[in-house]
């Protein structure tokens, strides 16, 4: 009787363990799966101007240099803020640096500093005219870019192109391998846009001269390319 009970218990244990073994069994590798990617690109006119204005100061102590730069920046902000009208023109402070000047023996002989002011927006005429009115901070760099709305519009268009190209390529590969159709397994979408392009040093020097002459700087934007890539895998069937 006891042997019969042991046999029944052992059988029950084996039956209950079967699902565990089946769960731990390695899944079969997917077959007829192909990896692919496709891209879409849209070239758009840059509609945002970024002007960086800079001022430098020199003195025997750090506090006096900082005071000089603050006075120049405060005066520039007063002029610039009167023209702010987002998104046509906005203003923000840029980089600020303060560092010692050393003599032959390594001792500190003075201090140098630099402060920046950035004007940016979609109204090129307003921005350049404002920069020309600011005294003591000539234009150091000129850059162009895309506004958020234009960048998002171009990205949507490029994304549609990339998705359509992905579908066409998936169908072409499926047919080429002799299958009737495919099922999408996984997909990822990534985008990138061309960064604003700063103009060369010569352009910056010309901008400085135009600013000192109290006349607006003539500017002309280029184009940016917004690209979207769709990558993933499909199951051919």
Short mmCIF file of C-alpha atoms in Angstrom, two decimals:
data_model
loop_
_atom_site.label_atom_id
_atom_site.label_comp_id
_atom_site.label_asym_id
_atom_site.label_seq_id
_atom_site.Cartn_x
_atom_site.Cartn_y
_atom_site.Cartn_z
CA UNK A 1 0.00 0.00 0.00
CA UNK A 2 2.82 2.39 0.93
CA UNK A 3 4.64 1.61 -2.34
CA UNK A 4 1.48 2.41 -4.27
CA UNK A 5 1.17 5.77 -2.48
CA UNK A 6 4.81 6.59 -3.29
CA UNK A 7 4.30 5.76 -6.96
CA UNK A 8 1.19 7.96 -7.14
CA UNK A 9 2.98 10.85 -5.39
CA UNK A 10 5.99 10.57 -7.68
CA UNK A 11 3.74 10.56 -10.76
CA UNK A 12 1.90 13.65 -9.52
CA UNK A 13 5.21 15.43 -8.93
CA UNK A 14 6.38 14.65 -12.46
CA UNK A 15 3.11 15.84 -13.99
CA UNK A 16 3.27 19.14 -12.07
CA UNK A 17 6.89 19.67 -13.11
CA UNK A 18 6.15 19.29 -16.83
CA UNK A 19 4.82 22.87 -17.26
CA UNK A 20 7.95 24.21 -15.53
CA UNK A 21 10.19 22.33 -17.91
CA UNK A 22 8.16 23.52 -20.90
CA UNK A 23 8.38 27.15 -19.70
CA UNK A 24 12.16 26.94 -19.35
CA UNK A 25 12.62 25.41 -22.79
CA UNK A 26 14.42 27.81 -25.15
CA UNK A 27 12.17 29.52 -27.70
CA UNK A 28 12.74 28.66 -31.31
CA UNK A 29 14.76 31.22 -33.27
CA UNK A 30 12.58 33.30 -35.59
CA UNK A 31 12.96 32.41 -39.24
CA UNK A 32 12.59 34.42 -42.42
CA UNK A 33 13.29 37.69 -40.61
CA UNK A 34 15.06 40.52 -42.43
CA UNK A 35 16.56 43.71 -40.97
CA UNK A 36 16.27 46.90 -43.02
CA UNK A 37 16.24 50.68 -42.83
CA UNK A 38 15.12 53.60 -44.97
CA UNK A 39 15.50 57.38 -44.77
CA UNK A 40 13.64 60.49 -45.78
CA UNK A 41 15.21 63.95 -46.13
CA UNK A 42 13.70 67.40 -46.55
CA UNK A 43 15.71 70.52 -47.42
CA UNK A 44 14.20 73.71 -45.99
CA UNK A 45 15.10 77.37 -45.91
CA UNK A 46 16.64 78.49 -42.62
CA UNK A 47 14.26 80.95 -41.00
CA UNK A 48 16.07 81.89 -37.78
CA UNK A 49 19.01 84.26 -37.35
CA UNK A 50 21.42 84.01 -34.39
CA UNK A 51 23.70 86.98 -33.77
CA UNK A 52 26.30 86.74 -31.01
CA UNK A 53 27.61 90.08 -29.73
CA UNK A 54 30.76 90.23 -27.61
CA UNK A 55 32.56 92.65 -25.31
CA UNK A 56 36.03 92.39 -23.77
CA UNK A 57 37.52 94.19 -20.78
CA UNK A 58 40.94 94.42 -19.13
CA UNK A 59 41.97 95.65 -15.69
CA UNK A 60 44.27 95.21 -12.72
CA UNK A 61 41.72 93.38 -10.58
CA UNK A 62 38.89 90.96 -11.29
CA UNK A 63 36.16 93.07 -9.70
CA UNK A 64 36.83 96.09 -11.91
CA UNK A 65 36.81 93.93 -15.07
CA UNK A 66 33.55 92.35 -14.01
CA UNK A 67 32.06 95.77 -13.31
CA UNK A 68 33.08 97.01 -16.77
CA UNK A 69 31.47 94.04 -18.48
CA UNK A 70 28.32 94.31 -16.42
CA UNK A 71 27.92 97.95 -17.36
CA UNK A 72 28.28 97.17 -21.07
CA UNK A 73 25.89 94.19 -20.94
CA UNK A 74 23.28 96.10 -18.91
CA UNK A 75 23.31 98.92 -21.47
CA UNK A 76 23.03 96.44 -24.34
CA UNK A 77 20.13 94.62 -22.66
CA UNK A 78 18.27 97.90 -22.25
CA UNK A 79 18.43 98.47 -26.01
CA UNK A 80 17.70 94.87 -26.96
CA UNK A 81 14.77 94.33 -24.60
CA UNK A 82 12.89 97.25 -26.12
CA UNK A 83 12.84 95.33 -29.42
CA UNK A 84 11.95 91.88 -28.09
CA UNK A 85 8.87 90.37 -29.71
CA UNK A 86 8.89 86.56 -29.68
CA UNK A 87 9.28 84.72 -31.97
CA UNK A 88 10.43 87.61 -34.19
CA UNK A 89 13.28 88.53 -31.85
CA UNK A 90 14.46 87.28 -28.47
CA UNK A 91 17.52 88.08 -26.38
CA UNK A 92 19.62 86.15 -23.88
CA UNK A 93 23.04 86.46 -22.31
CA UNK A 94 25.76 84.21 -23.70
CA UNK A 95 29.07 83.01 -22.34
CA UNK A 96 30.95 84.93 -19.65
CA UNK A 97 34.64 84.38 -18.90
CA UNK A 98 37.08 85.97 -16.46
CA UNK A 99 40.70 84.88 -16.24
CA UNK A 100 44.01 86.24 -14.91
CA UNK A 101 46.87 87.60 -16.98
CA UNK A 102 50.29 86.41 -15.80
CA UNK A 103 53.70 88.04 -15.98
CA UNK A 104 57.06 86.48 -16.79
CA UNK A 105 57.48 85.05 -13.31
CA UNK A 106 53.99 83.61 -13.17
CA UNK A 107 52.53 86.31 -10.95
CA UNK A 108 49.10 87.78 -11.72
CA UNK A 109 49.54 91.16 -13.37
CA UNK A 110 45.96 91.80 -14.34
CA UNK A 111 42.62 90.33 -15.38
CA UNK A 112 40.80 89.89 -18.66
CA UNK A 113 37.15 89.15 -19.25
CA UNK A 114 34.61 88.66 -21.97
CA UNK A 115 30.80 88.68 -22.05
CA UNK A 116 28.34 87.79 -24.80
CA UNK A 117 24.81 88.72 -25.74
CA UNK A 118 22.75 86.64 -28.18
CA UNK A 119 19.97 88.03 -30.38
CA UNK A 120 17.91 85.43 -32.20
CA UNK A 121 14.61 85.12 -33.98
CA UNK A 122 12.83 85.14 -37.33
CA UNK A 123 12.83 88.89 -38.08
CA UNK A 124 16.25 89.36 -39.66
CA UNK A 125 15.83 93.12 -40.19
CA UNK A 126 14.78 93.75 -36.57
CA UNK A 127 17.69 91.71 -35.21
CA UNK A 128 20.39 93.29 -37.35
CA UNK A 129 19.03 96.81 -36.75
CA UNK A 130 19.02 96.19 -32.99
CA UNK A 131 22.58 94.89 -33.10
CA UNK A 132 23.68 98.03 -34.95
CA UNK A 133 22.21 100.22 -32.18
CA UNK A 134 24.08 98.45 -29.38
CA UNK A 135 27.29 100.22 -28.41
CA UNK A 136 30.34 98.46 -27.06
CA UNK A 137 29.32 94.96 -28.17
CA UNK A 138 30.19 94.34 -31.84
CA UNK A 139 28.94 91.25 -33.64
CA UNK A 140 31.30 88.32 -33.07
CA UNK A 141 29.44 85.55 -34.87
CA UNK A 142 26.55 85.07 -37.29
CA UNK A 143 24.57 81.84 -37.46
CA UNK A 144 21.36 80.54 -39.01
CA UNK A 145 18.97 77.78 -38.06
CA UNK A 146 15.42 76.50 -38.11
CA UNK A 147 12.62 77.65 -35.86
CA UNK A 148 10.85 74.96 -33.83
CA UNK A 149 7.69 75.11 -35.94
CA UNK A 150 9.57 74.81 -39.23
CA UNK A 151 11.79 72.03 -37.88
CA UNK A 152 8.76 70.02 -36.70
CA UNK A 153 6.99 70.51 -40.04
CA UNK A 154 10.04 69.33 -41.97
CA UNK A 155 10.49 66.38 -39.61
CA UNK A 156 6.91 65.22 -40.16
CA UNK A 157 7.40 65.38 -43.92
CA UNK A 158 10.71 63.51 -43.76
CA UNK A 159 9.17 60.91 -41.46
CA UNK A 160 6.36 60.23 -43.92
CA UNK A 161 8.94 59.77 -46.67
CA UNK A 162 11.01 57.39 -44.53
CA UNK A 163 8.03 55.24 -43.53
CA UNK A 164 6.84 54.95 -47.12
CA UNK A 165 10.35 54.05 -48.27
CA UNK A 166 10.60 51.43 -45.49
CA UNK A 167 7.32 49.81 -46.59
CA UNK A 168 8.36 49.78 -50.25
CA UNK A 169 11.73 48.23 -49.43
CA UNK A 170 10.15 45.60 -47.15
CA UNK A 171 7.70 44.62 -49.89
CA UNK A 172 10.47 44.50 -52.50
CA UNK A 173 12.71 42.28 -50.36
CA UNK A 174 9.80 40.01 -49.46
CA UNK A 175 8.94 39.50 -53.11
CA UNK A 176 12.59 39.01 -54.06
CA UNK A 177 12.93 36.20 -51.50
CA UNK A 178 9.83 34.49 -52.89
CA UNK A 179 7.37 35.26 -50.08
CA UNK A 180 3.81 36.48 -50.46
CA UNK A 181 3.82 39.09 -47.70
CA UNK A 182 5.39 40.25 -44.46
CA UNK A 183 4.55 41.22 -40.88
CA UNK A 184 6.24 44.10 -39.07
CA UNK A 185 8.16 42.82 -36.03
CA UNK A 186 9.86 45.91 -34.61
CA UNK A 187 10.64 49.43 -35.72
CA UNK A 188 12.52 52.51 -34.48
CA UNK A 189 12.44 56.08 -35.76
CA UNK A 190 15.28 58.58 -35.37
CA UNK A 191 15.73 62.09 -36.71
CA UNK A 192 18.51 64.58 -37.11
CA UNK A 193 18.70 68.13 -38.38
CA UNK A 194 21.54 70.26 -39.58
CA UNK A 195 22.82 72.59 -36.85
CA UNK A 196 22.94 76.37 -37.34
CA UNK A 197 25.95 77.28 -39.43
CA UNK A 198 28.25 79.99 -37.99
CA UNK A 199 29.87 82.23 -40.55
CA UNK A 200 33.69 82.38 -40.87
CA UNK A 201 35.93 84.82 -39.04
CA UNK A 202 36.01 87.18 -42.01
CA UNK A 203 32.25 87.50 -41.81
CA UNK A 204 32.53 88.33 -38.11
CA UNK A 205 35.03 91.11 -38.83
CA UNK A 206 32.75 92.57 -41.50
CA UNK A 207 29.88 92.42 -39.02
CA UNK A 208 31.98 94.31 -36.47
CA UNK A 209 32.70 97.08 -38.93
CA UNK A 210 29.02 97.34 -39.89
CA UNK A 211 28.02 97.54 -36.24
CA UNK A 212 30.55 100.29 -35.53
CA UNK A 213 29.19 102.21 -38.51
CA UNK A 214 25.72 102.06 -36.94
CA UNK A 215 24.19 100.37 -39.98
CA UNK A 216 22.32 97.05 -40.15
CA UNK A 217 24.34 94.04 -41.25
CA UNK A 218 23.15 92.49 -44.56
CA UNK A 219 22.47 88.78 -43.99
CA UNK A 220 21.21 85.95 -46.14
CA UNK A 221 20.21 82.53 -44.79
CA UNK A 222 21.02 79.21 -46.38
CA UNK A 223 19.22 75.86 -46.15
CA UNK A 224 19.09 73.03 -43.63
CA UNK A 225 18.41 69.35 -44.23
CA UNK A 226 16.14 67.46 -41.83
CA UNK A 227 16.55 63.69 -42.08
CA UNK A 228 14.53 60.87 -40.50
CA UNK A 229 15.58 57.21 -40.51
CA UNK A 230 13.24 54.26 -39.93
CA UNK A 231 14.92 50.98 -38.94
CA UNK A 232 13.44 47.65 -37.97
CA UNK A 233 12.74 44.06 -38.93
CA UNK A 234 9.96 42.23 -40.77
CA UNK A 235 8.84 38.59 -40.74
CA UNK A 236 8.44 37.30 -44.28
CA UNK A 237 5.63 34.80 -44.77
#
